[in-house]
Short mmCIF file of C-alpha atoms in Angstrom, two decimals:
data_model
loop_
_atom_site.label_atom_id
_atom_site.label_comp_id
_atom_site.label_asym_id
_atom_site.label_seq_id
_atom_site.Cartn_x
_atom_site.Cartn_y
_atom_site.Cartn_z
CA MET R 211 15.68 -17.91 -28.35
CA GLN R 212 19.15 -16.13 -28.09
CA THR R 213 17.88 -12.34 -27.99
CA THR R 214 20.83 -9.47 -28.58
CA LEU R 215 21.38 -5.71 -27.87
CA HIS R 216 19.73 -3.37 -31.11
CA ILE R 217 23.49 -1.61 -31.78
CA ASP R 218 22.22 0.53 -34.62
CA SER R 219 25.17 0.50 -37.96
CA SER R 220 26.55 4.25 -35.55
CA ALA R 221 27.30 2.37 -32.91
CA THR R 222 28.91 -0.98 -34.41
CA ASN R 223 32.35 0.61 -34.99
CA GLU R 224 32.23 1.75 -31.08
CA MET R 225 31.95 -2.16 -30.13
CA GLU R 226 34.54 -4.11 -32.28
CA GLY R 227 37.41 -4.46 -30.17
CA LYS R 228 35.14 -4.77 -26.74
CA PRO R 229 34.88 -7.43 -24.83
CA THR R 230 31.92 -9.76 -25.09
CA ILE R 231 30.14 -10.65 -21.83
CA VAL R 232 27.12 -13.34 -22.74
CA MET R 233 24.74 -13.02 -19.83
CA SER R 234 21.80 -15.57 -20.12
CA GLY R 235 18.13 -15.54 -17.55
CA PRO R 236 14.53 -15.50 -18.47
CA LEU R 237 14.54 -11.83 -20.71
CA PRO R 238 12.04 -9.20 -20.47
CA PRO R 239 8.79 -9.03 -20.92
CA ALA R 240 9.24 -11.91 -18.14
CA VAL R 241 8.01 -11.20 -14.92
CA GLY R 242 10.41 -11.45 -12.19
CA GLY R 243 13.47 -10.17 -10.40
CA MET R 244 16.27 -12.11 -12.74
CA ALA R 245 14.15 -10.08 -16.06
CA SER R 246 14.47 -7.25 -13.77
CA VAL R 247 18.03 -7.65 -13.37
CA LEU R 248 18.87 -8.88 -16.75
CA SER R 249 16.65 -5.17 -18.08
CA ALA R 250 18.61 -3.30 -15.70
CA LEU R 251 22.00 -4.46 -17.25
CA GLN R 252 21.09 -4.03 -21.03
CA GLU R 253 20.18 -0.07 -19.85
CA SER R 254 23.53 0.47 -17.79
CA SER R 255 26.48 1.21 -19.04
CA LEU R 256 28.06 -1.86 -19.25
CA SER R 257 26.46 -2.52 -22.84
CA ARG R 258 28.53 0.16 -23.08
CA ARG R 259 31.87 -0.98 -21.71
CA VAL R 260 31.34 -4.66 -22.91
CA ASN R 261 29.80 -5.92 -25.87
CA LEU R 262 26.52 -7.34 -23.87
CA ILE R 263 24.82 -9.84 -25.82
CA LEU R 264 21.74 -11.55 -23.35
CA PHE R 265 20.56 -15.01 -24.38
CA GLU R 266 17.19 -16.14 -23.48
CA THR R 267 16.41 -19.34 -21.52
CA GLY R 268 13.00 -18.71 -20.39
CA LYS R 269 10.21 -20.85 -21.28
CA THR R 270 9.24 -19.34 -24.76
CA THR R 271 7.49 -22.91 -25.77
CA PRO R 272 3.22 -22.77 -25.81
CA LEU R 273 2.53 -23.45 -22.68
CA ASP R 274 0.47 -27.03 -23.71
CA ARG R 275 3.99 -27.95 -25.63
CA SER R 276 4.49 -31.24 -25.95
CA LEU R 277 7.88 -33.18 -23.63
CA TRP R 278 9.17 -33.74 -27.94
CA GLN R 279 9.09 -29.90 -28.41
CA GLY R 280 10.43 -28.93 -25.23
CA ILE R 281 13.60 -31.26 -25.91
CA LEU R 282 13.61 -29.77 -29.39
CA ALA R 283 13.65 -26.30 -28.14
CA ARG R 284 16.41 -27.20 -25.53
CA LEU R 285 18.52 -28.72 -27.34
CA ARG R 286 18.76 -26.11 -30.15
CA LEU R 287 18.82 -23.64 -26.92
CA MET R 288 21.79 -25.73 -26.26
CA LYS R 289 23.23 -25.26 -29.67
CA SER R 290 22.92 -22.10 -30.01
CA TRP R 291 25.02 -21.40 -26.50
CA TRP R 292 27.70 -23.53 -28.29
CA LYS R 293 27.74 -21.12 -31.12
CA LEU R 294 28.43 -18.35 -28.81
CA MET R 295 30.74 -19.55 -27.02
CA ASP R 296 34.26 -19.02 -27.88
CA HIS R 297 37.39 -18.35 -25.73
CA GLN R 298 38.80 -15.97 -28.87
CA THR R 299 35.87 -13.59 -28.65
CA THR R 300 33.80 -14.39 -25.04
CA PRO R 301 35.71 -13.73 -21.62
CA VAL R 302 32.88 -14.37 -19.62
CA ALA R 303 29.75 -16.55 -19.78
CA HIS R 304 27.93 -14.75 -17.59
CA ILE R 305 24.75 -17.79 -16.03
CA HIS R 306 22.06 -16.21 -14.09
CA THR R 307 20.32 -19.22 -12.21
CA CYS R 308 17.81 -20.04 -9.42
CA SER R 309 16.37 -22.76 -7.62
CA GLY R 310 14.16 -25.76 -9.79
CA PHE R 311 15.49 -28.05 -12.29
CA THR R 312 15.47 -24.66 -13.94
CA PHE R 313 19.26 -24.54 -12.25
CA PHE R 314 20.59 -28.06 -13.50
CA LEU R 315 20.00 -26.68 -16.84
CA ASP R 316 21.33 -23.85 -16.54
CA CYS R 317 24.69 -25.50 -15.23
CA LEU R 318 24.50 -27.68 -18.57
CA LEU R 319 25.47 -24.18 -19.89
CA LEU R 320 28.36 -23.36 -17.67
CA ILE R 321 29.16 -27.29 -18.65
CA ILE R 322 29.18 -26.19 -22.06
CA ALA R 323 31.33 -22.64 -21.52
CA GLU R 324 34.13 -24.79 -19.76
CA MET R 325 34.14 -26.96 -22.85
CA ARG R 326 34.69 -23.80 -25.43
CA GLY R 327 37.60 -22.40 -22.40
CA VAL R 328 35.36 -19.87 -21.24
CA PRO R 329 35.78 -18.33 -17.79
CA THR R 330 32.19 -18.70 -16.31
CA VAL R 331 29.54 -16.83 -13.88
CA MET R 332 27.37 -18.78 -11.28
CA HIS R 333 24.96 -15.83 -10.53
CA VAL R 334 22.31 -17.29 -7.58
CA HIS R 335 18.98 -15.83 -7.42
CA GLY R 336 15.91 -16.90 -5.51
CA ALA R 337 14.80 -17.00 -2.18
CA ARG R 338 14.52 -20.84 -1.50
CA PHE R 339 17.75 -21.97 -2.54
CA ASP R 340 19.41 -22.37 -0.06
CA ALA R 341 15.84 -24.77 0.59
CA PHE R 342 16.34 -26.34 -2.29
CA LEU R 343 19.46 -27.52 -2.05
CA ASP R 344 18.97 -28.45 1.55
CA GLU R 345 15.72 -31.22 0.02
CA LEU R 346 17.98 -32.44 -2.98
CA THR R 347 19.04 -36.20 -2.00
CA PRO R 348 22.27 -36.47 -1.16
CA LEU R 349 24.00 -38.28 -5.05
CA ILE R 350 22.29 -35.43 -6.67
CA SER R 351 23.69 -32.74 -3.49
CA ALA R 352 27.18 -33.97 -4.54
CA LEU R 353 26.00 -33.11 -8.71
CA ALA R 354 25.28 -29.63 -7.36
CA ARG R 355 28.41 -28.49 -5.37
CA TRP R 356 30.76 -30.13 -8.21
CA PHE R 357 29.12 -27.98 -10.44
CA SER R 358 29.75 -24.96 -7.87
CA LYS R 359 33.31 -26.20 -8.24
CA ARG R 360 32.80 -25.59 -11.61
CA ALA R 361 31.95 -21.67 -11.87
CA GLY R 362 35.27 -19.19 -11.71
CA VAL R 363 32.99 -17.93 -9.84
CA VAL R 364 29.29 -17.76 -7.74
CA ILE R 365 27.31 -14.76 -7.20
CA VAL R 366 25.33 -13.93 -4.41
CA LEU R 367 23.17 -11.00 -3.66
CA SER R 368 23.99 -10.24 0.07
CA ASN R 369 26.38 -11.28 2.49
CA GLU R 370 23.53 -12.86 4.44
CA TRP R 371 23.22 -14.94 1.51
CA ARG R 372 27.14 -15.99 1.42
CA ASP R 373 27.02 -17.11 4.85
CA ARG R 374 23.98 -19.77 4.26
CA ILE R 375 25.97 -20.99 0.06
CA ALA R 376 28.87 -21.12 1.93
CA LYS R 377 27.21 -24.31 4.19
CA ARG R 378 26.44 -25.82 1.04
CA TRP R 379 28.89 -25.29 -0.86
CA PRO R 380 32.81 -24.22 0.95
CA GLU R 381 34.52 -24.65 -1.77
CA ALA R 382 32.54 -22.64 -4.42
CA ARG R 383 34.50 -19.30 -5.40
CA LEU R 384 31.60 -16.91 -3.68
CA ALA R 385 31.49 -13.12 -4.00
CA VAL R 386 28.57 -10.86 -3.41
CA VAL R 387 27.01 -8.62 -5.51
CA ASN R 388 24.21 -6.56 -4.98
CA ASN R 389 21.07 -5.90 -6.85
CA GLY R 390 20.84 -2.60 -8.98
CA VAL R 391 18.52 -0.76 -10.31
CA SER R 392 18.00 2.10 -12.45
CA ARG R 393 17.23 5.36 -11.77
CA LEU R 394 13.82 6.41 -12.64
CA GLY R 395 14.23 10.36 -11.54
CA ILE R 396 10.69 10.64 -10.10
CA ALA R 397 9.57 10.49 -6.77
CA ALA R 398 6.65 8.74 -4.91
CA SER R 399 4.49 11.86 -3.47
CA VAL R 400 4.16 9.23 -0.63
CA THR R 401 2.31 12.40 1.87
CA ASN R 402 -0.43 12.83 -0.36
CA GLY R 403 -3.36 13.38 1.59
CA GLY R 404 -6.73 11.27 2.29
CA THR R 405 -6.12 7.45 2.67
CA ALA R 406 -2.54 6.11 2.36
CA ARG R 407 -2.47 3.68 0.04
CA PHE R 408 0.84 0.66 0.42
CA VAL R 409 1.56 -1.19 -2.90
CA PHE R 410 2.65 -5.00 -2.79
CA LEU R 411 4.41 -6.38 -5.45
CA GLY R 412 5.30 -9.73 -6.22
CA ASN R 413 4.31 -13.19 -6.90
CA LEU R 414 1.23 -13.90 -5.18
CA GLY R 415 1.72 -16.84 -2.74
CA ARG R 416 1.84 -17.99 -0.04
CA ARG R 417 5.68 -17.56 0.28
CA LYS R 418 5.30 -13.69 -0.30
CA GLY R 419 3.03 -13.48 2.58
CA VAL R 420 -0.05 -12.37 0.61
CA HIS R 421 -1.97 -13.95 2.91
CA LEU R 422 -0.67 -12.32 6.12
CA LEU R 423 -1.16 -9.10 4.37
CA LEU R 424 -4.92 -10.22 3.79
CA GLU R 425 -4.97 -11.19 7.66
CA ALA R 426 -3.80 -7.75 9.12
CA ALA R 427 -5.49 -5.70 6.50
CA SER R 428 -8.77 -7.13 8.41
CA VAL R 429 -7.37 -6.78 12.12
CA ALA R 430 -6.22 -3.00 11.49
CA HIS R 431 -7.60 0.14 12.88
CA GLU R 432 -6.32 2.28 9.95
CA PRO R 433 -8.16 2.33 6.37
CA TRP R 434 -5.14 2.25 4.44
CA LEU R 435 -5.44 0.49 1.60
CA VAL R 436 -2.91 -2.40 -0.82
CA ASP R 437 -3.14 -2.76 -4.19
CA LEU R 438 -1.83 -6.71 -5.04
CA ALA R 439 0.45 -5.82 -8.28
CA GLY R 440 1.67 -10.01 -9.54
CA GLY R 441 0.75 -12.78 -11.34
CA GLU R 442 0.90 -16.08 -9.38
CA GLU R 443 3.49 -17.97 -7.93
CA ASP R 444 1.22 -20.40 -6.23
CA LEU R 445 -0.97 -21.91 -8.72
CA GLY R 446 -5.00 -20.88 -7.58
CA PHE R 447 -3.80 -18.92 -5.24
CA ALA R 448 -5.13 -15.10 -7.31
CA GLU R 449 -8.93 -17.22 -6.52
CA TYR R 450 -7.72 -18.34 -2.65
CA ALA R 451 -6.54 -14.28 -2.43
CA GLN R 452 -9.64 -13.49 -3.81
CA ALA R 453 -11.71 -15.85 -1.51
CA GLU R 454 -10.39 -14.88 1.52
CA ILE R 455 -10.68 -11.00 0.66
CA SER R 456 -14.41 -12.34 0.80
CA ARG R 457 -13.79 -14.37 3.80
CA LEU R 458 -12.51 -11.56 5.85
CA GLY R 459 -14.46 -8.61 4.37
CA VAL R 460 -11.75 -5.99 3.45
CA GLY R 461 -13.03 -6.04 0.00
CA GLU R 462 -13.07 -2.25 0.16
CA ARG R 463 -9.59 -2.20 1.56
CA ILE R 464 -7.19 -4.27 -1.14
CA ARG R 465 -7.48 -4.78 -4.97
CA LEU R 466 -6.18 -6.91 -6.76
CA LEU R 467 -4.38 -5.86 -10.44
CA GLY R 468 -2.36 -9.21 -11.78
CA PRO R 469 0.60 -8.81 -13.48
CA VAL R 470 1.75 -5.12 -13.99
CA VAL R 471 4.88 -4.59 -15.71
CA GLY R 472 6.80 -1.58 -17.44
CA GLU R 473 5.35 2.13 -17.06
CA ALA R 474 2.05 0.66 -15.76
CA LYS R 475 3.76 -0.67 -13.04
CA THR R 476 5.85 2.86 -12.67
CA GLU R 477 2.84 4.54 -12.06
CA LEU R 478 1.75 2.15 -9.90
CA LEU R 479 4.44 3.04 -7.51
CA VAL R 480 4.67 6.46 -8.30
CA GLY R 481 0.90 7.29 -7.02
CA ALA R 482 1.35 4.90 -3.96
CA GLN R 483 2.39 6.22 -0.02
CA GLY R 484 4.39 3.22 1.26
CA PHE R 485 5.38 -0.73 -0.12
CA VAL R 486 4.58 -3.80 1.66
CA LEU R 487 6.41 -7.49 1.55
CA PRO R 488 5.93 -9.64 4.01
CA SER R 489 7.75 -12.39 3.07
CA LEU R 490 8.36 -15.65 4.53
CA ALA R 491 11.24 -16.37 2.17
CA GLU R 492 12.96 -13.69 -0.26
CA GLY R 493 16.98 -13.02 -1.79
CA LEU R 494 17.20 -9.10 -2.30
CA PRO R 495 13.98 -8.68 -4.94
CA MET R 496 13.61 -5.72 -6.68
CA SER R 497 10.56 -4.58 -6.66
CA LEU R 498 11.56 -3.62 -3.28
CA LEU R 499 14.97 -1.78 -4.13
CA GLU R 500 12.22 -0.35 -6.94
CA ALA R 501 10.14 1.12 -4.58
CA MET R 502 12.93 2.86 -2.56
CA ALA R 503 14.53 4.19 -5.31
CA ILE R 504 11.63 6.66 -6.01
CA GLY R 505 10.92 7.23 -1.79
CA LEU R 506 8.49 4.91 -0.31
CA PRO R 507 8.77 3.97 2.47
CA SER R 508 8.24 -0.34 2.71
CA VAL R 509 6.98 -2.12 5.74
CA VAL R 510 9.40 -5.68 5.19
CA SER R 511 9.86 -8.90 6.98
CA ASP R 512 13.17 -10.04 8.22
CA VAL R 513 14.06 -12.53 6.17
CA GLY R 514 16.86 -13.17 3.46
CA ALA R 515 18.34 -9.24 2.83
CA MET R 516 15.66 -7.27 2.97
CA SER R 517 16.85 -6.08 6.75
CA GLU R 518 20.23 -5.12 5.54
CA ALA R 519 18.30 -2.89 2.43
CA VAL R 520 15.67 -1.61 4.60
CA ARG R 521 16.94 -0.35 7.94
CA HIS R 522 14.05 -0.47 10.79
CA GLY R 523 13.34 3.14 11.82
CA LEU R 524 15.30 4.76 9.02
CA ASP R 525 14.21 3.47 5.65
CA GLY R 526 11.19 1.65 7.26
CA ILE R 527 9.68 0.04 9.24
CA VAL R 528 11.25 -4.54 9.53
CA VAL R 529 8.88 -7.43 11.48
CA SER R 530 9.39 -10.06 12.54
CA PRO R 531 7.88 -12.64 9.81
CA ASN R 532 4.68 -14.48 10.09
CA ASP R 533 3.04 -11.93 12.85
CA VAL R 534 0.28 -10.71 11.18
CA GLN R 535 -0.26 -8.05 14.13
CA ALA R 536 3.25 -6.40 14.06
CA LEU R 537 2.42 -6.48 10.17
CA ALA R 538 -0.89 -4.39 10.92
CA GLU R 539 0.41 -2.18 13.63
CA ALA R 540 3.90 -1.26 11.21
CA LEU R 541 1.52 -0.27 8.17
CA ASP R 542 -1.34 1.46 10.72
CA TYR R 543 1.49 3.53 12.29
CA LEU R 544 3.06 4.63 8.46
CA ALA R 545 -0.69 5.68 7.85
CA GLN R 546 -1.17 7.81 10.17
CA ASN R 547 2.16 9.42 9.80
CA PRO R 548 2.59 11.48 6.48
CA GLU R 549 5.61 12.92 7.92
CA LEU R 550 7.49 9.76 9.41
CA ARG R 551 6.35 8.35 5.40
CA GLN R 552 8.30 11.64 3.90
CA ARG R 553 11.71 10.65 5.92
CA LEU R 554 11.98 6.89 5.83
CA GLY R 555 10.80 7.72 1.78
CA ASN R 556 13.90 10.56 1.57
CA SER R 557 16.02 7.76 3.20
CA ALA R 558 15.19 5.10 1.07
CA ARG R 559 16.05 6.87 -1.52
CA VAL R 560 19.28 7.91 -0.57
CA ARG R 561 20.45 4.39 0.63
CA CYS R 562 19.17 3.33 -2.66
CA GLU R 563 21.20 5.35 -4.79
CA SER R 564 24.01 4.65 -2.43
CA LEU R 565 23.90 0.94 -2.04
CA TYR R 566 22.11 0.05 -5.11
CA GLY R 567 22.36 1.89 -8.09
CA ILE R 568 22.64 -0.43 -11.52
CA GLU R 569 25.93 1.60 -11.95
CA ARG R 570 27.03 0.02 -7.79
CA MET R 571 26.17 -3.26 -9.66
CA VAL R 572 28.27 -2.24 -12.51
CA ASP R 573 31.24 -1.99 -10.93
CA THR R 574 31.55 -4.54 -8.50
CA LEU R 575 30.84 -6.82 -11.71
CA VAL R 576 33.70 -5.20 -13.33
CA ASP R 577 35.58 -5.78 -9.83
CA VAL R 578 34.74 -9.30 -9.52
CA TYR R 579 35.19 -10.88 -13.49
CA ALA R 580 38.82 -8.90 -12.61
CA LYS R 581 39.71 -10.70 -9.13
CA HIS R 582 38.09 -13.89 -9.77
CA LEU R 583 37.87 -14.51 -13.64
CA LYS R 584 41.46 -12.01 -14.53
CA VAL R 585 39.35 -10.30 -16.90
CA ASN R 586 39.81 -6.33 -17.23
CA LEU R 587 37.15 -4.48 -18.88
#
């Protein structure tokens, strides 16, 4: 269950003497923000500055596995992690985590690293991590706070998330590291003639506001189109969405594409005239940053760090969450104004390069390692 970077023989000598950073999390081809972040870091300069090892914690056993198979797989994972953790060669154990039972499994990695004398980073992702903490029982909540204090530093995705987590983990050492995306070197054709096409990229579910987008399509005045790309966050939601598309009579406006990854995802974004994500809860979605990176204007809801990334009227349009009419009007407005799409998209691309480029993320990470863990790379 462990995945390392491929290093050819000509590069082996270059890695000798470099510090080792072990990063855990779900790895591609897994779909989701954490996998996208790890993939971007793997392709960044960090993999040349250090010996970067990516450690797979995503589910790799069959969906129909037995409980015993799951326990054995987790024990093998912990054994592999123990072997990797060696304070003589590993200066940082960087653990990407999110809400749910996964968080506590990841905390076991943190404790093992601490037992082995390796400094630790807990990197928190997920749009509902604050709600997850609030829903814990008092005893389990105290355990989560204890884990947070054990980490050398807890990384969050934005200033807003720092404030949220600080209220719940007042003793944790917090640092803000914005997600970063690789520069693709291509731009979307946002002023293409004809009907404007928007892309929604994210797992399908109510949290992502898919139901609101379907309703907005039914009350819109302009003939824009939307491609819904992503797997299911809520079980059975694709079937529900298809039924809603039929009920609302928006079959000519909406396409359900399923999961789209790799080059197909890039092609989808490049061929669009805008990006839409009307979520009810978010962190800092990688899909939004990817859209900004190729110059797409965005329509997003004012949740999480999205309104930090997208400045209303400058890089896109920010609407109140759960407001179908405002969402429809924003998409109508962009659909009928190609020059506005171009201006907002150009601004979004520049903003993404300056604030959310992967190399900026790498530099910030290195600063965090130095400041909080006394590890200079």
